[in-house]
Amino acid sequence: MNDENKPSTTHTPISSLGEFGLIEHLTKHARHRHPETITGIGDDGAVIKNDEELTVLSTDLLVEGIHFDLMYTPLKHLGYKSVIVNLSDIFAMNATPKQVMVSIALSNRFSVEALTELYEGIHQACINYNVDLIGGDTSSSKSGLVISVTAIGTAAPEQVVYRNKAQEGDHIFVTGDLGAAYLGLQILEREKRIFLENPNIQPELAQHQYLVGRQLRPEARQDIISLFQQQNIVPNAMIDISDGLSSDILHICKQSNVGCSIFEENVPIHPESYHMALEFKLNPITCALSGGEDYELLFTLPSEEAKKVQDTAGFFDIGKITSIDKGTILYGKNGRADQLIAQGWKHL
Ligand code: ADP
Ligand code: MG
């Protein structure tokens, strides 16, 4: 089904390289792009020199069968995405990622060629986002593939943005359309079911490139952090949308001790997401609210600051922070008010 995952013509067993040979092979393209990276791969620990700045760290674990399905996930995209999801967390702190560490556990069904593809994606993300791969760990696994990435970034102390500083009256912005990654996943799952029932049927993915791309090869919003720096903007609160808009805005509200009003008509949904949701007999706004994996940023700004970005293309003003007693409310297009419900922890 997935050309990129079909066994390549050669299948070099990992045992032919051994653990150290494998690490050497996978990491030989790692380059240091930052002077702060003093020592990377090769010693017992990596060494980083950060002077005045704060260090921001984030880590994520991706488990085969839970977070990804190798039947339709090309390993190169998986490597890329595993780095991206961590960089997104660093950007959500308004910090600049500089280094990543990548740990993998794998069974002997993986070939050297397969892991090389995984690392091609990892190296590509490091190039695109200007970060250094500085180490990790490699182990065997009796079941599936496990990938853990830790991202390390820096920010000036006054620049770091937390979840707990949203203020009543703040405008709530998101940086792009929501729900597409979830619908991309629904398409991939549907094609997988069809394929398992009849392996002769070719998957129909070409016409769904946008949605499938949002699922398999997301990007993190580095550009937004640069724009904030250029325009001297520091949001009051920020989070990346990984679990879904509802769940993520509720984190901000809970930690900031505030409420919010979100207006359905202002929540950006791509036309393809809209149509695909209807095809799956899903409500488009539910996909946007609960889908997750969009990796857009959600941030809040006081009214005066909000004016600076209100006309910025690609910024969507979706609602306001209110006092806690107003609750966390979604106002529907029909004017109906509903409680926002968190649907995170889908994997547990
Ligand atoms: P140790 O015995 O100290 O755990 P390893 O032999 O596991 O060291 O690793 C050797 C070097 O290679 C270390 O610098 C480590 O950070 C790096 N490394 C190990 N596995 C990976 C990996 N999967 N990706 C990137 N770097 C790795
Ligand atoms: Mg080790």
Short mmCIF file of C-alpha atoms and ligand atoms in Angstrom, two decimals:
data_model
loop_
_atom_site.label_atom_id
_atom_site.label_comp_id
_atom_site.label_asym_id
_atom_site.label_seq_id
_atom_site.Cartn_x
_atom_site.Cartn_y
_atom_site.Cartn_z
CA MET A 1 0.00 0.00 0.00
CA ASN A 2 2.75 2.34 0.92
CA ASP A 3 5.46 2.44 -1.71
CA GLU A 4 7.95 4.14 0.55
CA ASN A 5 7.58 1.37 3.13
CA LYS A 6 7.86 -1.50 0.72
CA PRO A 7 11.00 -3.41 1.55
CA SER A 8 13.73 -1.80 -0.55
CA THR A 9 15.60 -4.13 -2.85
CA THR A 10 18.22 -4.64 -0.19
CA HIS A 11 17.49 -5.61 3.38
CA THR A 12 20.66 -5.26 5.38
CA PRO A 13 20.13 -6.74 8.84
CA ILE A 14 21.01 -4.43 11.69
CA SER A 15 23.16 -7.17 13.19
CA SER A 16 25.60 -6.75 10.30
CA LEU A 17 26.51 -3.29 11.61
CA GLY A 18 26.11 -3.89 15.34
CA GLU A 19 24.85 -1.20 17.72
CA PHE A 20 27.81 1.14 17.42
CA GLY A 21 28.08 0.70 13.68
CA LEU A 22 24.37 1.47 13.37
CA ILE A 23 24.61 4.63 15.49
CA GLU A 24 27.63 5.74 13.49
CA HIS A 25 25.79 5.07 10.21
CA LEU A 26 22.62 6.87 11.25
CA THR A 27 24.28 9.91 12.75
CA LYS A 28 27.19 10.54 10.39
CA HIS A 29 25.26 13.39 8.73
CA ALA A 30 24.63 15.22 12.00
CA ARG A 31 26.05 18.76 11.76
CA HIS A 32 26.44 21.45 14.38
CA ARG A 33 24.77 24.66 13.32
CA HIS A 34 24.99 26.47 16.67
CA PRO A 35 28.09 27.67 18.50
CA GLU A 36 26.30 26.76 21.75
CA THR A 37 26.58 23.08 20.82
CA ILE A 38 29.99 22.32 22.25
CA THR A 39 29.90 18.52 22.10
CA GLY A 40 27.31 16.38 20.37
CA ILE A 41 27.26 12.70 19.48
CA GLY A 42 30.17 10.59 20.63
CA ASP A 43 30.74 11.21 24.30
CA ASP A 44 28.79 10.11 27.37
CA GLY A 45 26.91 13.37 27.41
CA ALA A 46 26.29 16.28 25.08
CA VAL A 47 27.58 19.68 26.17
CA ILE A 48 25.70 22.94 25.53
CA LYS A 49 26.77 26.43 26.54
CA ASN A 50 23.90 28.86 27.12
CA ASP A 51 24.86 32.18 28.68
CA GLU A 52 22.17 34.68 29.55
CA GLU A 53 19.29 32.77 28.07
CA LEU A 54 16.85 30.35 29.65
CA THR A 55 16.86 26.76 28.44
CA VAL A 56 13.51 25.28 27.39
CA LEU A 57 13.15 21.51 27.08
CA SER A 58 10.42 19.27 25.78
CA THR A 59 10.18 15.56 25.10
CA ASP A 60 7.71 13.28 23.32
CA LEU A 61 7.37 9.56 22.93
CA LEU A 62 5.96 8.02 19.75
CA VAL A 63 4.95 4.37 19.94
CA GLU A 64 4.12 2.17 16.93
CA GLY A 65 0.49 1.10 16.96
CA ILE A 66 -0.42 3.93 19.35
CA HIS A 67 0.85 7.10 17.69
CA PHE A 68 1.66 5.84 14.22
CA ASP A 69 0.86 2.97 11.88
CA LEU A 70 3.70 1.89 9.64
CA MET A 71 1.27 0.50 7.12
CA TYR A 72 0.65 4.00 5.81
CA THR A 73 3.36 6.11 7.41
CA PRO A 74 6.51 6.47 5.33
CA LEU A 75 9.50 6.20 7.67
CA LYS A 76 11.02 9.40 6.31
CA HIS A 77 7.87 11.34 7.20
CA LEU A 78 7.79 9.65 10.59
CA GLY A 79 11.34 10.78 11.33
CA TYR A 80 10.46 14.29 10.21
CA LYS A 81 7.26 14.43 12.25
CA SER A 82 8.88 13.03 15.39
CA VAL A 83 11.22 16.04 15.40
CA ILE A 84 8.52 18.54 14.36
CA VAL A 85 6.14 17.70 17.21
CA ASN A 86 8.89 18.52 19.69
CA LEU A 87 9.98 21.71 17.98
CA SER A 88 6.34 22.80 18.05
CA ASP A 89 6.41 22.57 21.86
CA ILE A 90 9.52 24.74 22.00
CA PHE A 91 7.91 27.34 19.70
CA ALA A 92 4.82 27.25 21.92
CA MET A 93 7.07 28.58 24.71
CA ASN A 94 8.16 31.36 22.29
CA ALA A 95 11.65 29.87 22.37
CA THR A 96 14.09 28.92 19.62
CA PRO A 97 14.98 25.24 19.35
CA LYS A 98 18.69 24.60 18.96
CA GLN A 99 19.30 20.90 19.63
CA VAL A 100 17.45 17.57 19.59
CA MET A 101 18.19 14.15 21.05
CA VAL A 102 16.61 11.11 19.41
CA SER A 103 16.20 7.71 21.06
CA ILE A 104 14.87 4.66 19.28
CA ALA A 105 13.90 1.12 20.25
CA LEU A 106 13.45 -1.28 17.35
CA SER A 107 12.87 -4.91 16.56
CA ASN A 108 15.03 -6.89 14.18
CA ARG A 109 12.36 -6.71 11.48
CA PHE A 110 13.78 -3.28 10.63
CA SER A 111 16.59 -3.15 8.12
CA VAL A 112 19.45 -0.70 8.01
CA GLU A 113 17.77 0.77 4.90
CA ALA A 114 14.51 1.37 6.79
CA LEU A 115 16.31 3.14 9.64
CA THR A 116 18.31 5.16 7.16
CA GLU A 117 15.01 6.49 5.79
CA LEU A 118 13.80 7.32 9.28
CA TYR A 119 16.99 9.29 9.88
CA GLU A 120 16.74 11.04 6.51
CA GLY A 121 13.52 12.57 7.82
CA ILE A 122 15.16 13.43 11.13
CA HIS A 123 18.14 15.10 9.41
CA GLN A 124 15.81 16.96 7.03
CA ALA A 125 13.86 18.42 9.96
CA CYS A 126 17.19 19.44 11.57
CA ILE A 127 18.19 21.25 8.39
CA ASN A 128 14.81 22.93 7.83
CA TYR A 129 14.55 24.11 11.43
CA ASN A 130 18.22 24.81 12.05
CA VAL A 131 18.73 22.41 14.96
CA ASP A 132 21.60 20.11 15.88
CA LEU A 133 21.15 16.38 16.49
CA ILE A 134 23.37 15.93 19.54
CA GLY A 135 22.69 12.42 20.77
CA GLY A 136 20.20 9.82 21.85
CA ASP A 137 20.01 6.16 22.66
CA THR A 138 19.46 2.98 20.69
CA SER A 139 17.90 -0.18 22.03
CA SER A 140 16.12 -3.25 20.76
CA SER A 141 12.40 -3.75 21.25
CA LYS A 142 10.43 -6.99 21.30
CA SER A 143 7.39 -5.40 19.75
CA GLY A 144 7.20 -2.29 17.62
CA LEU A 145 9.21 0.81 16.96
CA VAL A 146 9.47 3.44 19.68
CA ILE A 147 10.89 6.91 19.03
CA SER A 148 11.58 9.46 21.72
CA VAL A 149 12.73 12.96 20.83
CA THR A 150 13.87 15.65 23.25
CA ALA A 151 14.15 19.19 21.96
CA ILE A 152 16.27 21.86 23.64
CA GLY A 153 15.80 25.55 22.99
CA THR A 154 16.62 28.95 24.38
CA ALA A 155 14.77 32.19 25.04
CA ALA A 156 15.47 35.46 26.81
CA PRO A 157 13.75 35.34 30.22
CA GLU A 158 11.26 38.09 29.32
CA GLN A 159 10.41 36.32 26.09
CA VAL A 160 9.20 32.96 27.41
CA VAL A 161 5.42 32.50 27.12
CA TYR A 162 3.59 30.21 29.54
CA ARG A 163 0.09 28.75 29.62
CA ASN A 164 -0.88 30.46 32.84
CA LYS A 165 -0.76 34.16 32.01
CA ALA A 166 -3.86 34.68 29.86
CA GLN A 167 -5.77 37.79 31.00
CA GLU A 168 -9.45 38.62 30.87
CA GLY A 169 -10.11 40.66 27.69
CA ASP A 170 -7.30 39.00 25.69
CA HIS A 171 -8.07 38.07 22.13
CA ILE A 172 -7.48 34.42 21.25
CA PHE A 173 -5.68 33.74 17.98
CA VAL A 174 -4.86 30.56 16.07
CA THR A 175 -2.29 30.49 13.28
CA GLY A 176 -3.95 28.20 10.76
CA ASP A 177 -6.81 25.94 9.84
CA LEU A 178 -7.79 23.14 12.22
CA GLY A 179 -9.05 19.58 11.84
CA ALA A 180 -7.16 18.75 8.63
CA ALA A 181 -4.65 16.36 10.24
CA TYR A 182 -7.47 14.42 11.88
CA LEU A 183 -9.33 14.11 8.60
CA GLY A 184 -6.10 13.07 6.88
CA LEU A 185 -5.86 10.27 9.44
CA GLN A 186 -9.45 9.22 8.75
CA ILE A 187 -8.63 8.97 5.04
CA LEU A 188 -5.52 6.86 5.72
CA GLU A 189 -7.48 4.56 8.04
CA ARG A 190 -10.20 4.19 5.44
CA GLU A 191 -7.71 3.32 2.69
CA LYS A 192 -6.04 0.84 5.03
CA ARG A 193 -9.35 -0.94 5.66
CA ILE A 194 -10.09 -1.09 1.93
CA PHE A 195 -6.59 -2.41 1.25
CA LEU A 196 -6.84 -5.10 3.92
CA GLU A 197 -10.13 -6.25 2.43
CA ASN A 198 -8.82 -6.21 -1.13
CA PRO A 199 -5.07 -5.72 -1.61
CA ASN A 200 -5.54 -5.26 -5.37
CA ILE A 201 -7.31 -1.95 -4.93
CA GLN A 202 -4.89 0.97 -5.10
CA PRO A 203 -5.32 3.63 -2.42
CA GLU A 204 -6.90 6.89 -3.50
CA LEU A 205 -4.68 9.38 -1.77
CA ALA A 206 -3.59 11.68 -4.58
CA GLN A 207 -6.69 13.87 -4.45
CA HIS A 208 -6.35 14.24 -0.69
CA GLN A 209 -2.79 15.49 -0.61
CA TYR A 210 -3.49 18.46 1.61
CA LEU A 211 -5.27 16.53 4.35
CA VAL A 212 -2.96 13.51 4.25
CA GLY A 213 0.04 15.84 4.22
CA ARG A 214 -1.21 17.65 7.34
CA GLN A 215 -1.30 14.25 9.09
CA LEU A 216 1.90 12.66 7.81
CA ARG A 217 4.24 15.58 7.38
CA PRO A 218 3.24 18.51 9.57
CA GLU A 219 5.34 21.64 9.99
CA ALA A 220 5.96 23.61 13.19
CA ARG A 221 5.32 27.36 13.24
CA GLN A 222 8.83 28.75 13.47
CA ASP A 223 7.70 31.66 11.27
CA ILE A 224 5.28 32.85 13.95
CA ILE A 225 8.02 33.07 16.57
CA SER A 226 10.19 35.08 14.16
CA LEU A 227 7.27 37.39 13.43
CA PHE A 228 6.71 37.98 17.16
CA GLN A 229 10.36 38.91 17.51
CA GLN A 230 10.31 41.26 14.53
CA GLN A 231 7.18 43.01 15.76
CA ASN A 232 8.16 43.01 19.43
CA ILE A 233 5.14 40.96 20.41
CA VAL A 234 5.10 38.71 23.47
CA PRO A 235 1.77 36.89 23.86
CA ASN A 236 0.30 36.60 27.36
CA ALA A 237 -0.21 32.85 26.94
CA MET A 238 0.48 30.32 24.23
CA ILE A 239 0.11 26.59 23.51
CA ASP A 240 0.52 24.44 20.42
CA ILE A 241 -2.59 22.64 19.20
CA SER A 242 -1.64 19.00 19.52
CA ASP A 243 -4.67 17.51 21.30
CA GLY A 244 -7.32 19.70 19.65
CA LEU A 245 -8.48 23.29 20.05
CA SER A 246 -10.93 22.52 22.88
CA SER A 247 -8.54 20.58 24.99
CA ASP A 248 -5.71 23.04 24.44
CA ILE A 249 -7.62 26.27 25.11
CA LEU A 250 -8.97 24.59 28.26
CA HIS A 251 -5.38 24.07 29.45
CA ILE A 252 -4.78 27.79 29.11
CA CYS A 253 -8.07 28.67 30.86
CA LYS A 254 -7.51 26.27 33.73
CA GLN A 255 -3.92 27.32 34.34
CA SER A 256 -4.68 31.03 33.94
CA ASN A 257 -7.82 30.84 36.06
CA VAL A 258 -9.99 32.42 33.35
CA GLY A 259 -12.87 31.52 31.05
CA CYS A 260 -13.20 31.94 27.30
CA SER A 261 -15.70 32.59 24.52
CA ILE A 262 -14.90 30.91 21.21
CA PHE A 263 -16.92 31.77 18.11
CA GLU A 264 -17.50 28.87 15.76
CA GLU A 265 -17.78 31.14 12.73
CA ASN A 266 -14.24 32.40 13.33
CA VAL A 267 -12.60 28.98 13.69
CA PRO A 268 -10.66 28.38 10.46
CA ILE A 269 -11.52 25.17 8.65
CA HIS A 270 -9.98 24.38 5.26
CA PRO A 271 -12.58 23.77 2.50
CA GLU A 272 -11.15 20.29 1.94
CA SER A 273 -11.53 19.51 5.66
CA TYR A 274 -15.07 20.77 5.52
CA HIS A 275 -16.02 18.53 2.60
CA MET A 276 -14.19 15.51 3.92
CA ALA A 277 -15.83 15.85 7.34
CA LEU A 278 -19.25 15.76 5.67
CA GLU A 279 -18.18 12.74 3.61
CA PHE A 280 -17.33 10.95 6.86
CA LYS A 281 -20.62 12.16 8.35
CA LEU A 282 -18.72 14.19 10.92
CA ASN A 283 -19.40 17.73 12.00
CA PRO A 284 -16.56 19.93 10.62
CA ILE A 285 -16.40 22.03 13.79
CA THR A 286 -16.09 18.89 15.93
CA CYS A 287 -13.07 17.86 13.84
CA ALA A 288 -11.55 21.32 14.35
CA LEU A 289 -12.26 21.29 18.10
CA SER A 290 -11.24 17.74 18.93
CA GLY A 291 -9.14 16.45 16.04
CA GLY A 292 -5.67 17.41 17.20
CA GLU A 293 -2.21 17.14 15.64
CA ASP A 294 -2.64 20.44 13.82
CA TYR A 295 0.56 21.88 15.35
CA GLU A 296 -0.75 25.40 14.90
CA LEU A 297 -0.12 27.86 17.71
CA LEU A 298 -2.87 29.29 19.87
CA PHE A 299 -1.97 32.49 21.71
CA THR A 300 -3.66 35.31 23.57
CA LEU A 301 -2.95 39.03 23.30
CA PRO A 302 -4.42 42.09 25.02
CA SER A 303 -6.67 44.23 22.75
CA GLU A 304 -4.02 46.87 22.07
CA GLU A 305 -1.48 44.29 20.97
CA ALA A 306 -4.12 42.32 19.10
CA LYS A 307 -4.57 45.30 16.76
CA LYS A 308 -1.00 44.80 15.56
CA VAL A 309 -1.73 41.33 14.22
CA GLN A 310 -5.44 41.44 13.47
CA ASP A 311 -4.77 41.98 9.77
CA THR A 312 -1.86 39.58 9.52
CA ALA A 313 -2.70 36.99 6.91
CA GLY A 314 -3.05 33.59 8.48
CA PHE A 315 -3.92 34.83 11.98
CA PHE A 316 -7.47 34.04 13.05
CA ASP A 317 -9.07 35.87 15.96
CA ILE A 318 -11.37 33.13 17.27
CA GLY A 319 -12.60 34.56 20.54
CA LYS A 320 -11.78 36.20 23.86
CA ILE A 321 -10.59 35.36 27.31
CA THR A 322 -13.32 36.07 29.88
CA SER A 323 -13.57 35.96 33.66
CA ILE A 324 -13.67 32.46 35.12
CA ASP A 325 -17.33 32.72 36.15
CA LYS A 326 -18.37 33.08 32.48
CA GLY A 327 -17.20 29.52 31.84
CA THR A 328 -15.54 28.13 28.72
CA ILE A 329 -18.09 28.51 25.95
CA LEU A 330 -18.36 27.82 22.24
CA TYR A 331 -20.87 30.08 20.49
CA GLY A 332 -22.26 28.21 17.48
CA LYS A 333 -23.07 29.79 14.13
CA ASN A 334 -26.72 29.59 15.16
CA GLY A 335 -25.98 31.57 18.32
CA ARG A 336 -26.24 28.53 20.57
CA ALA A 337 -23.86 28.42 23.53
CA ASP A 338 -22.19 25.09 24.40
CA GLN A 339 -19.60 24.11 26.98
CA LEU A 340 -16.21 23.34 25.46
CA ILE A 341 -15.32 19.73 26.19
CA ALA A 342 -11.78 18.38 26.36
CA GLN A 343 -11.26 15.19 24.45
CA GLY A 344 -7.52 14.84 24.94
CA TRP A 345 -5.76 11.66 25.97
CA LYS A 346 -7.12 9.87 22.95
CA HIS A 347 -4.23 7.46 23.10
CA LEU A 348 -4.93 6.20 26.61
P1 ADP B 1 26.11 5.19 26.09
O1 ADP B 1 26.75 3.87 26.23
O2 ADP B 1 26.79 6.28 26.85
O3 ADP B 1 24.62 5.16 26.26
P2 ADP B 1 25.77 4.98 23.29
O4 ADP B 1 26.71 3.97 22.76
O5 ADP B 1 24.36 4.59 23.48
O6 ADP B 1 26.38 5.62 24.58
O7 ADP B 1 25.80 6.22 22.31
C1 ADP B 1 26.99 6.72 21.76
C2 ADP B 1 26.75 8.11 21.26
O8 ADP B 1 25.77 8.08 20.22
C3 ADP B 1 26.19 9.05 22.32
O9 ADP B 1 26.73 10.33 22.07
C4 ADP B 1 24.72 9.02 22.09
O10 ADP B 1 24.13 10.24 22.50
C5 ADP B 1 24.63 8.85 20.57
N1 ADP B 1 23.45 8.08 20.15
C6 ADP B 1 23.08 6.83 20.52
N2 ADP B 1 21.97 6.43 19.90
C7 ADP B 1 21.58 7.45 19.12
C8 ADP B 1 20.49 7.68 18.23
N3 ADP B 1 19.54 6.75 18.03
N4 ADP B 1 20.41 8.85 17.57
C9 ADP B 1 21.33 9.80 17.79
N5 ADP B 1 22.39 9.66 18.59
C10 ADP B 1 22.53 8.52 19.26
MG MG B 2 23.20 4.40 25.09
#
